[in-house]
Short mmCIF file of C-alpha atoms in Angstrom, two decimals:
data_model
loop_
_atom_site.label_atom_id
_atom_site.label_comp_id
_atom_site.label_asym_id
_atom_site.label_seq_id
_atom_site.Cartn_x
_atom_site.Cartn_y
_atom_site.Cartn_z
CA UNK A 1 -2.26 52.36 52.80
CA UNK A 2 1.54 52.02 51.54
CA UNK A 3 2.35 49.78 54.77
CA UNK A 4 -0.44 47.40 53.54
CA UNK A 5 0.92 47.08 49.90
CA UNK A 6 3.96 46.42 51.06
CA UNK A 7 2.98 43.89 53.38
CA UNK A 8 1.12 42.05 50.29
CA UNK A 9 4.34 42.22 48.24
CA UNK A 10 6.51 41.04 50.97
CA UNK A 11 4.22 37.78 51.27
CA UNK A 12 5.08 36.63 48.12
CA UNK A 13 8.58 38.37 47.67
CA UNK A 14 10.03 35.86 45.37
CA UNK A 15 7.09 35.20 43.24
CA UNK A 16 6.40 39.02 43.24
CA UNK A 17 10.52 39.86 41.91
CA UNK A 18 9.52 36.64 39.08
CA UNK A 19 6.43 38.51 38.18
CA UNK A 20 8.19 41.94 37.94
CA UNK A 21 10.55 40.19 35.50
CA UNK A 22 8.14 38.03 33.67
CA UNK A 23 6.32 41.62 32.89
CA UNK A 24 9.43 42.44 30.47
CA UNK A 25 9.82 38.71 29.40
CA UNK A 26 6.43 37.66 28.30
CA UNK A 27 5.92 40.74 25.99
CA UNK A 28 9.37 39.77 24.23
CA UNK A 29 7.71 35.91 24.25
CA UNK A 30 4.35 37.40 22.73
CA UNK A 31 6.08 39.23 19.92
CA UNK A 32 8.62 36.44 19.12
CA UNK A 33 5.52 34.08 18.67
CA UNK A 34 3.46 36.43 16.48
CA UNK A 35 6.07 36.49 14.06
CA UNK A 36 5.40 38.66 11.04
CA UNK A 37 1.63 39.13 12.48
CA UNK A 38 0.83 42.66 13.77
CA UNK A 39 0.26 42.45 17.41
CA UNK A 40 -1.72 45.56 19.12
CA UNK A 41 -0.17 47.10 22.42
CA UNK A 42 -3.35 47.15 23.93
CA UNK A 43 -3.76 43.23 23.57
CA UNK A 44 -0.12 42.52 24.72
CA UNK A 45 -0.50 44.58 27.70
CA UNK A 46 -4.26 43.41 28.37
CA UNK A 47 -3.08 39.49 28.41
CA UNK A 48 0.23 40.04 30.22
CA UNK A 49 -1.06 42.31 32.92
CA UNK A 50 -4.11 40.27 33.69
CA UNK A 51 -2.47 36.95 33.93
CA UNK A 52 0.47 38.11 35.96
CA UNK A 53 -1.62 40.18 38.35
CA UNK A 54 -4.14 36.88 38.80
CA UNK A 55 -0.93 34.90 39.85
CA UNK A 56 0.32 37.59 42.10
CA UNK A 57 -2.90 37.73 43.86
CA UNK A 58 -3.57 34.20 43.95
CA UNK A 59 -0.15 34.25 45.90
CA UNK A 60 -0.98 36.70 48.23
CA UNK A 61 -4.27 35.15 49.29
CA UNK A 62 -2.75 31.63 49.85
CA UNK A 63 0.22 32.91 51.72
CA UNK A 64 -2.63 34.76 53.89
CA UNK A 65 -4.23 31.76 54.44
CA UNK A 66 -1.40 30.24 56.43
CA UNK A 67 -1.90 33.05 59.13
CA UNK A 68 -5.93 33.36 59.66
CA UNK A 69 -5.57 35.79 62.52
CA UNK A 70 -3.60 38.22 60.35
CA UNK A 71 -6.40 40.32 59.34
CA UNK A 72 -7.78 40.56 62.70
CA UNK A 73 -4.35 41.63 64.06
CA UNK A 74 -4.35 44.55 61.37
CA UNK A 75 -7.74 45.45 62.33
CA UNK A 76 -6.41 45.77 66.03
CA UNK A 77 -3.45 47.93 65.40
CA UNK A 78 -5.64 50.71 63.19
CA UNK A 79 -6.34 49.37 59.76
CA UNK A 80 -9.55 48.69 59.00
CA UNK A 81 -11.41 45.99 57.06
CA UNK A 82 -12.16 48.72 54.29
CA UNK A 83 -8.65 49.93 54.30
CA UNK A 84 -7.25 46.52 53.57
CA UNK A 85 -9.50 45.72 50.97
CA UNK A 86 -8.61 49.13 49.17
CA UNK A 87 -5.01 48.04 49.50
CA UNK A 88 -5.39 45.32 47.21
CA UNK A 89 -7.64 47.23 44.83
CA UNK A 90 -4.74 49.76 44.92
CA UNK A 91 -2.12 47.43 44.16
CA UNK A 92 -3.83 45.63 41.30
CA UNK A 93 -3.59 49.18 39.63
CA UNK A 94 0.19 49.98 40.70
CA UNK A 95 0.57 46.37 38.89
CA UNK A 96 -0.93 47.58 35.83
CA UNK A 97 0.85 50.61 35.85
CA UNK A 98 4.32 48.68 36.19
CA UNK A 99 3.21 46.34 33.01
CA UNK A 100 2.56 49.35 30.96
CA UNK A 101 5.76 51.12 31.76
CA UNK A 102 7.69 47.52 31.12
CA UNK A 103 6.09 47.58 27.62
CA UNK A 104 6.96 51.37 26.94
CA UNK A 105 10.43 50.68 27.54
CA UNK A 106 10.18 47.24 25.33
CA UNK A 107 8.98 49.46 22.53
CA UNK A 108 11.34 52.11 22.73
CA UNK A 109 14.33 49.72 23.06
CA UNK A 110 13.26 47.01 20.70
CA UNK A 111 11.78 47.26 16.95
CA UNK A 112 8.72 45.52 16.05
CA UNK A 113 6.35 46.46 19.25
CA UNK A 114 3.52 48.33 18.54
CA UNK A 115 3.42 51.95 20.04
CA UNK A 116 0.85 52.34 22.79
CA UNK A 117 -2.15 54.49 21.68
CA UNK A 118 -4.73 56.18 23.71
CA UNK A 119 -7.48 53.73 22.69
CA UNK A 120 -5.21 50.48 23.21
CA UNK A 121 -4.52 51.87 26.52
CA UNK A 122 -7.91 52.61 27.47
CA UNK A 123 -9.00 49.02 26.40
CA UNK A 124 -6.07 47.22 28.19
CA UNK A 125 -7.05 49.22 31.32
CA UNK A 126 -10.84 48.37 31.15
CA UNK A 127 -10.13 44.64 30.52
CA UNK A 128 -7.73 44.39 33.27
CA UNK A 129 -9.78 46.61 35.82
CA UNK A 130 -13.08 44.14 35.25
CA UNK A 131 -11.18 41.03 35.35
CA UNK A 132 -8.79 41.64 38.47
CA UNK A 133 -11.67 43.58 40.21
CA UNK A 134 -14.02 40.37 39.74
CA UNK A 135 -11.23 38.04 40.82
CA UNK A 136 -10.77 39.86 43.78
CA UNK A 137 -14.14 40.04 44.78
CA UNK A 138 -14.71 36.10 43.79
CA UNK A 139 -11.74 35.50 46.31
CA UNK A 140 -13.60 37.96 49.43
CA UNK A 141 -16.73 36.06 48.44
CA UNK A 142 -15.78 32.55 47.98
CA UNK A 143 -12.60 31.96 48.90
CA UNK A 144 -8.96 31.45 46.83
CA UNK A 145 -10.11 28.24 45.23
CA UNK A 146 -13.01 30.12 43.39
CA UNK A 147 -10.31 32.89 42.33
CA UNK A 148 -8.22 30.03 40.91
CA UNK A 149 -10.77 28.51 38.73
CA UNK A 150 -11.30 32.30 37.30
CA UNK A 151 -7.35 32.59 36.61
CA UNK A 152 -7.33 29.31 35.16
CA UNK A 153 -10.49 29.91 32.65
CA UNK A 154 -8.66 33.35 31.81
CA UNK A 155 -5.45 31.60 30.91
CA UNK A 156 -7.32 28.99 28.73
CA UNK A 157 -9.20 31.97 27.22
CA UNK A 158 -5.82 33.88 26.39
CA UNK A 159 -3.98 30.65 24.93
CA UNK A 160 -6.47 28.85 23.21
CA UNK A 161 -9.27 31.47 22.19
CA UNK A 162 -7.52 32.74 18.95
CA UNK A 163 -6.61 29.19 18.04
CA UNK A 164 -10.34 27.79 18.80
CA UNK A 165 -11.64 30.69 16.66
CA UNK A 166 -9.33 29.99 13.54
CA UNK A 167 -10.37 26.35 13.76
CA UNK A 168 -13.98 27.03 13.77
CA UNK A 169 -13.50 29.68 11.24
CA UNK A 170 -14.85 32.55 13.31
CA UNK A 171 -13.99 36.12 12.45
CA UNK A 172 -14.18 38.74 14.25
CA UNK A 173 -15.09 41.94 12.34
CA UNK A 174 -14.40 44.94 14.07
CA UNK A 175 -15.42 47.46 11.27
CA UNK A 176 -18.62 48.58 12.73
CA UNK A 177 -16.77 50.36 15.27
CA UNK A 178 -15.26 52.76 12.62
CA UNK A 179 -18.60 54.26 12.53
CA UNK A 180 -18.33 55.26 16.30
CA UNK A 181 -16.24 58.31 17.05
CA UNK A 182 -13.15 56.86 18.69
CA UNK A 183 -13.65 59.38 21.78
CA UNK A 184 -17.11 58.14 22.44
CA UNK A 185 -15.45 54.51 22.13
CA UNK A 186 -12.83 55.06 24.47
CA UNK A 187 -15.44 56.92 26.77
CA UNK A 188 -17.73 53.81 26.92
CA UNK A 189 -14.79 51.50 27.66
CA UNK A 190 -13.38 53.44 30.50
CA UNK A 191 -16.76 53.68 31.97
CA UNK A 192 -17.37 50.25 32.17
CA UNK A 193 -13.91 49.34 33.76
CA UNK A 194 -14.44 51.95 36.36
CA UNK A 195 -18.19 50.78 37.20
CA UNK A 196 -16.88 46.87 36.94
CA UNK A 197 -13.91 48.18 39.15
CA UNK A 198 -15.96 50.13 41.76
CA UNK A 199 -18.94 47.73 41.79
CA UNK A 200 -16.44 44.85 42.65
CA UNK A 201 -14.40 47.58 45.53
CA UNK A 202 -17.65 48.19 47.12
CA UNK A 203 -19.16 44.66 47.51
CA UNK A 204 -15.79 43.11 48.34
CA UNK A 205 -15.79 45.71 51.23
CA UNK A 206 -18.98 44.95 52.31
CA UNK A 207 -18.46 40.85 52.16
CA UNK A 208 -14.88 41.19 53.90
CA UNK A 209 -16.73 43.39 56.72
CA UNK A 210 -19.59 40.52 57.25
CA UNK A 211 -16.45 37.91 57.50
CA UNK A 212 -15.38 36.24 60.94
CA UNK A 213 -12.09 36.91 61.54
#
């Protein structure tokens, strides 16, 4: 498994290093752009980790397309198709953990960053697990182009969503959540994220096993 993860990162070594640096630079930019407006840690972590992860895996799949027989070769040396898919999903979780670590270090070193709360972390993880696993699933089902469409949609949503809501004078009032115990909300979010992640993983394995290498 470790060798599969290392192989994926080496495929996009230069881009990967840039993305690791952007995990620190992007929260700094968001904090600067927000000005005096409070920026929840969960929103920052989710936005940064999702966009950078989609970019990372788009690069991995694009590079892999240049070597169409690579997956078949991995199968012959003992890595099953299920293991190859699992390696990608594990890499996605490791990348999220790195983004959380980057934000944690920034929040300790620089004033103005909101501390990471348990609810923020669960919300960010749930959103990340759902979107990145869907991205991987679409890639295994329909190819790199389909996953690129999802990446563009997510980037546009993150970039233009708040502006569109403000222009249309749409206000999101989360006050109804105050009546729900925070532990229950966190548990529900976590269950949704895990369910989406596991379903995408199983469907990805099934799709990849049926694919002709």
